[in-house]
PDB file of C-alpha atoms in Angstrom:
ATOM      1  CA  ASP A   1     -13.577 185.268  69.464  1.00 88.00           C
ATOM      2  CA  LEU A   2     -15.173 182.235  71.027  1.00 90.00           C
ATOM      3  CA  LEU A   3     -14.202 180.221  74.095  1.00 93.00           C
ATOM      4  CA  LEU A   4     -14.707 176.554  73.219  1.00 94.00           C
ATOM      5  CA  LEU A   5     -16.837 174.719  75.771  1.00 91.00           C
ATOM      6  CA  SER A   6     -17.776 171.539  73.909  1.00 91.00           C
ATOM      7  CA  SER A   7     -17.912 170.055  70.409  1.00 92.00           C
ATOM      8  CA  SER A   8     -19.198 167.134  68.406  1.00 91.00           C
ATOM      9  CA  GLU A   9     -15.786 165.504  68.492  1.00 90.00           C
ATOM     10  CA  PRO A  10     -14.509 163.188  71.269  1.00 86.00           C
ATOM     11  CA  ALA A  11     -13.002 164.995  74.271  1.00 88.00           C
ATOM     12  CA  GLY A  12     -14.358 168.337  73.043  1.00 92.00           C
ATOM     13  CA  MET A  13     -11.823 168.739  70.259  1.00 94.00           C
ATOM     14  CA  ALA A  14     -12.339 171.129  67.328  1.00 95.00           C
ATOM     15  CA  TYR A  15     -10.300 171.512  64.174  1.00 94.00           C
ATOM     16  CA  ILE A  16      -9.840 174.987  62.771  1.00 93.00           C
ATOM     17  CA  GLU A  17      -8.148 176.519  59.772  1.00 92.00           C
ATOM     18  CA  THR A  18      -6.655 179.966  60.363  1.00 86.00           C
ATOM     19  CA  SER A  19      -5.524 180.985  56.868  1.00 85.00           C
ATOM     20  CA  ASN A  20      -7.507 184.244  57.158  1.00 80.00           C
ATOM     21  CA  LEU A  21      -5.534 185.123  60.274  1.00 78.00           C
ATOM     22  CA  ASP A  22      -1.981 183.894  59.796  1.00 81.00           C
ATOM     23  CA  GLY A  23      -1.879 182.499  56.250  1.00 82.00           C
ATOM     24  CA  GLU A  24      -1.441 178.909  57.446  1.00 83.00           C
ATOM     25  CA  SER A  25      -3.809 176.413  55.818  1.00 84.00           C
ATOM     26  CA  ASN A  26      -2.956 173.438  58.031  1.00 89.00           C
ATOM     27  CA  LEU A  27      -5.554 172.398  60.603  1.00 93.00           C
ATOM     28  CA  LYS A  28      -5.029 173.388  64.200  1.00 93.00           C
ATOM     29  CA  ILE A  29      -6.541 171.493  67.111  1.00 94.00           C
ATOM     30  CA  ARG A  30      -8.435 173.288  69.824  1.00 95.00           C
ATOM     31  CA  GLN A  31      -9.783 171.436  72.817  1.00 94.00           C
ATOM     32  CA  ALA A  32     -12.444 172.327  75.336  1.00 93.00           C
ATOM     33  CA  LEU A  33     -11.723 171.780  78.988  1.00 91.00           C
ATOM     34  CA  PRO A  34     -12.654 168.198  79.918  1.00 88.00           C
ATOM     35  CA  CYS A  35     -15.010 169.439  82.662  1.00 83.00           C
ATOM     36  CA  SER A  36     -17.098 171.576  80.318  1.00 84.00           C
ATOM     37  CA  ALA A  37     -16.977 169.186  77.341  1.00 84.00           C
ATOM     38  CA  SER A  38     -18.228 166.151  79.275  1.00 79.00           C
ATOM     39  CA  ALA A  39     -20.701 168.120  81.366  1.00 77.00           C
ATOM     40  CA  ILE A  40     -22.347 169.684  78.327  1.00 79.00           C
ATOM     41  CA  LYS A  41     -22.513 166.373  76.468  1.00 75.00           C
ATOM     42  CA  ASN A  42     -24.111 164.702  79.521  1.00 72.00           C
ATOM     43  CA  GLN A  43     -26.475 167.566  80.305  1.00 71.00           C
ATOM     44  CA  ASN A  44     -28.371 170.321  78.597  1.00 69.00           C
ATOM     45  CA  ILE A  45     -26.697 173.596  77.550  1.00 73.00           C
ATOM     46  CA  GLU A  46     -29.452 175.392  79.477  1.00 76.00           C
ATOM     47  CA  ASP A  47     -28.072 173.774  82.648  1.00 73.00           C
ATOM     48  CA  LEU A  48     -24.748 175.481  82.052  1.00 74.00           C
ATOM     49  CA  ILE A  49     -26.457 178.845  81.554  1.00 74.00           C
ATOM     50  CA  ALA A  50     -28.484 178.318  84.721  1.00 75.00           C
ATOM     51  CA  SER A  51     -25.328 177.384  86.659  1.00 75.00           C
ATOM     52  CA  GLU A  52     -24.216 181.029  86.584  1.00 79.00           C
ATOM     53  CA  SER A  53     -20.700 180.129  85.514  1.00 84.00           C
ATOM     54  CA  THR A  54     -18.363 183.047  84.756  1.00 88.00           C
ATOM     55  CA  VAL A  55     -15.371 183.654  82.533  1.00 90.00           C
ATOM     56  CA  GLU A  56     -12.552 186.055  83.351  1.00 92.00           C
ATOM     57  CA  CYS A  57      -9.916 186.778  80.716  1.00 89.00           C
ATOM     58  CA  ASP A  58      -7.205 189.230  79.728  1.00 89.00           C
ATOM     59  CA  PRO A  59      -8.219 192.476  78.036  1.00 89.00           C
ATOM     60  CA  PRO A  60      -8.425 192.267  74.230  1.00 88.00           C
ATOM     61  CA  SER A  61      -5.092 192.218  72.399  1.00 84.00           C
ATOM     62  CA  GLY A  62      -3.985 191.614  68.829  1.00 82.00           C
ATOM     63  CA  ALA A  63      -1.664 188.770  69.848  1.00 81.00           C
ATOM     64  CA  ILE A  64      -3.208 185.872  67.942  1.00 80.00           C
ATOM     65  CA  TYR A  65      -1.412 183.140  69.871  1.00 85.00           C
ATOM     66  CA  GLU A  66      -1.912 184.580  73.356  1.00 89.00           C
ATOM     67  CA  PHE A  67      -4.967 184.089  75.530  1.00 90.00           C
ATOM     68  CA  LYS A  68      -5.217 183.603  79.258  1.00 94.00           C
ATOM     69  CA  GLY A  69      -8.255 183.365  81.426  1.00 93.00           C
ATOM     70  CA  VAL A  70     -10.200 181.442  84.007  1.00 93.00           C
ATOM     71  CA  ILE A  71     -13.637 179.841  83.874  1.00 91.00           C
ATOM     72  CA  ASN A  72     -15.463 179.507  87.173  1.00 90.00           C
ATOM     73  CA  ILE A  73     -17.977 176.637  87.163  1.00 85.00           C
ATOM     74  CA  LYS A  74     -20.140 175.503  90.051  1.00 81.00           C
ATOM     75  CA  LYS A  75     -19.163 172.091  91.298  1.00 77.00           C
ATOM     76  CA  SER A  76     -22.804 170.993  91.094  1.00 71.00           C
ATOM     77  CA  PHE A  77     -22.709 171.452  87.301  1.00 69.00           C
ATOM     78  CA  THR A  78     -19.597 169.360  86.682  1.00 66.00           C
ATOM     79  CA  MET A  79     -20.437 166.629  89.208  1.00 66.00           C
ATOM     80  CA  LYS A  80     -24.000 165.317  89.262  1.00 63.00           C
ATOM     81  CA  THR A  81     -23.684 164.153  92.855  1.00 60.00           C
ATOM     82  CA  ALA A  82     -22.431 167.475  94.206  1.00 58.00           C
ATOM     83  CA  ARG A  83     -25.042 169.722  95.777  1.00 65.00           C
ATOM     84  CA  SER A  84     -22.890 172.637  96.889  1.00 69.00           C
ATOM     85  CA  ASP A  85     -22.524 176.097  95.451  1.00 76.00           C
ATOM     86  CA  GLU A  86     -18.769 175.686  95.622  1.00 84.00           C
ATOM     87  CA  VAL A  87     -17.074 177.154  92.541  1.00 87.00           C
ATOM     88  CA  ILE A  88     -14.113 175.510  90.843  1.00 88.00           C
ATOM     89  CA  SER A  89     -11.775 177.639  88.720  1.00 92.00           C
ATOM     90  CA  TYR A  90     -10.135 176.186  85.623  1.00 93.00           C
ATOM     91  CA  PRO A  91      -7.345 177.959  83.706  1.00 95.00           C
ATOM     92  CA  LEU A  92      -7.934 178.822  80.040  1.00 95.00           C
ATOM     93  CA  GLY A  93      -5.389 179.183  77.260  1.00 94.00           C
ATOM     94  CA  THR A  94      -5.025 179.561  73.524  1.00 93.00           C
ATOM     95  CA  SER A  95      -6.043 175.913  72.996  1.00 94.00           C
ATOM     96  CA  GLN A  96      -9.609 176.792  74.072  1.00 95.00           C
ATOM     97  CA  LEU A  97      -9.941 179.895  71.852  1.00 92.00           C
ATOM     98  CA  LEU A  98     -11.595 179.922  68.428  1.00 89.00           C
ATOM     99  CA  PRO A  99     -10.619 183.292  66.944  1.00 91.00           C
ATOM    100  CA  ARG A 100     -12.892 185.253  64.648  1.00 88.00           C
ATOM    101  CA  GLY A 101     -12.033 184.526  61.022  1.00 84.00           C
ATOM    102  CA  CYS A 102     -11.054 180.888  61.559  1.00 84.00           C
ATOM    103  CA  LYS A 103     -12.948 178.144  59.758  1.00 92.00           C
ATOM    104  CA  LEU A 104     -14.302 175.129  61.601  1.00 93.00           C
ATOM    105  CA  GLN A 105     -13.225 171.917  59.825  1.00 92.00           C
ATOM    106  CA  ASN A 106     -14.122 168.241  60.419  1.00 93.00           C
ATOM    107  CA  THR A 107     -16.291 169.271  63.371  1.00 92.00           C
ATOM    108  CA  ASP A 108     -20.081 169.274  63.138  1.00 93.00           C
ATOM    109  CA  TRP A 109     -20.848 171.715  65.962  1.00 92.00           C
ATOM    110  CA  VAL A 110     -19.380 173.597  68.907  1.00 92.00           C
ATOM    111  CA  TYR A 111     -20.732 175.278  72.008  1.00 90.00           C
ATOM    112  CA  GLY A 112     -18.896 178.323  73.218  1.00 90.00           C
ATOM    113  CA  VAL A 113     -18.956 181.677  74.941  1.00 90.00           C
ATOM    114  CA  VAL A 114     -18.070 184.872  73.124  1.00 89.00           C
ATOM    115  CA  VAL A 115     -15.138 186.489  74.945  1.00 88.00           C
ATOM    116  CA  TYR A 116     -14.241 189.259  72.456  1.00 88.00           C
ATOM    117  CA  ALA A 117     -16.625 190.814  69.936  1.00 86.00           C
ATOM    118  CA  GLY A 118     -16.660 193.538  67.299  1.00 86.00           C
ATOM    119  CA  ASN A 119     -13.517 195.683  67.169  1.00 86.00           C
ATOM    120  CA  HIS A 120     -12.129 193.849  70.201  1.00 80.00           C
ATOM    121  CA  THR A 121     -11.513 190.520  68.405  1.00 84.00           C
ATOM    122  CA  LYS A 122      -7.952 189.467  67.630  1.00 83.00           C
ATOM    123  CA  LEU A 123      -8.695 189.703  63.894  1.00 79.00           C
ATOM    124  CA  MET A 124      -9.954 193.291  64.115  1.00 84.00           C
ATOM    125  CA  LEU A 125      -7.151 194.423  66.430  1.00 81.00           C
ATOM    126  CA  ASN A 126      -4.630 193.047  63.934  1.00 75.00           C
ATOM    127  CA  SER A 127      -6.384 194.561  60.915  1.00 73.00           C
ATOM    128  CA  MET A 128      -6.449 198.003  62.559  1.00 55.00           C
ATOM    129  CA  ARG A 129      -2.663 197.935  62.738  1.00 52.00           C
ATOM    130  CA  THR A 130      -2.529 197.045  59.051  1.00 49.00           C
ATOM    131  CA  ILE A 131      -4.849 199.895  58.147  1.00 48.00           C
ATOM    132  CA  ALA A 132      -2.762 202.334  60.198  1.00 52.00           C
ATOM    133  CA  LYS A 133       0.368 201.053  58.495  1.00 54.00           C
ATOM    134  CA  ARG A 134      -1.215 201.477  55.044  1.00 54.00           C
ATOM    135  CA  ILE A 135      -2.232 205.033  55.894  1.00 57.00           C
ATOM    136  CA  LEU A 136       1.299 205.775  57.068  1.00 58.00           C
ATOM    137  CA  ASN A 137       2.796 204.276  53.898  1.00 59.00           C
ATOM    138  CA  PHE A 138       0.366 206.278  51.737  1.00 53.00           C
ATOM    139  CA  THR A 139       1.213 209.464  53.634  1.00 57.00           C
ATOM    140  CA  MET A 140       4.948 208.875  53.249  1.00 54.00           C
ATOM    141  CA  LYS A 141       4.646 208.128  49.515  1.00 55.00           C
ATOM    142  CA  THR A 142       2.481 211.202  48.972  1.00 52.00           C
ATOM    143  CA  THR A 143       4.919 213.367  50.904  1.00 50.00           C
ATOM    144  CA  ILE A 144       7.845 212.069  48.839  1.00 52.00           C
ATOM    145  CA  ARG A 145       5.939 212.728  45.593  1.00 53.00           C
ATOM    146  CA  VAL A 146       5.099 216.259  46.701  1.00 55.00           C
ATOM    147  CA  LEU A 147       8.752 216.899  47.570  1.00 51.00           C
ATOM    148  CA  LYS A 148       9.838 215.546  44.160  1.00 49.00           C
ATOM    149  CA  CYS A 149       7.316 217.768  42.363  1.00 51.00           C
ATOM    150  CA  GLU A 150       8.535 220.867  44.234  1.00 54.00           C
ATOM    151  CA  ALA A 151      12.155 220.050  43.452  1.00 51.00           C
ATOM    152  CA  ARG A 152      11.489 220.033  39.697  1.00 53.00           C
ATOM    153  CA  ILE A 153       9.965 223.506  39.568  1.00 52.00           C
TER     154      ILE A 153
END
């Protein structure tokens, strides 16, 4: 899962399709925070990396439409005239998250930070529940069949 920082679209917007996640084929709008979108467009991405910005977010969960976090960016990165090491915190929400499995549409490129990877992505956490449910269903069906076979003897 990717935290959207900037995109090719005005105001850091990105259009995604989430049919692999929720079955909906309509486009959803995600938008980078104005401070990161404009700063990255006006500067180099290496400047953001060098700024030692940090992201804090909730532990991984399978809730596709829930995401909360904070990005801490040095004031000197977002404001060219600022020279201090003062850090400004900006709240993050679902509108800044590009989940694994979504398809980028009508957007040439995005910059982002990976917040959840591997088995910790929302897609994988949801698919694990499905697998567990399938195993349970298979076990129940097998048990019922075994009981039916024993009853006939």
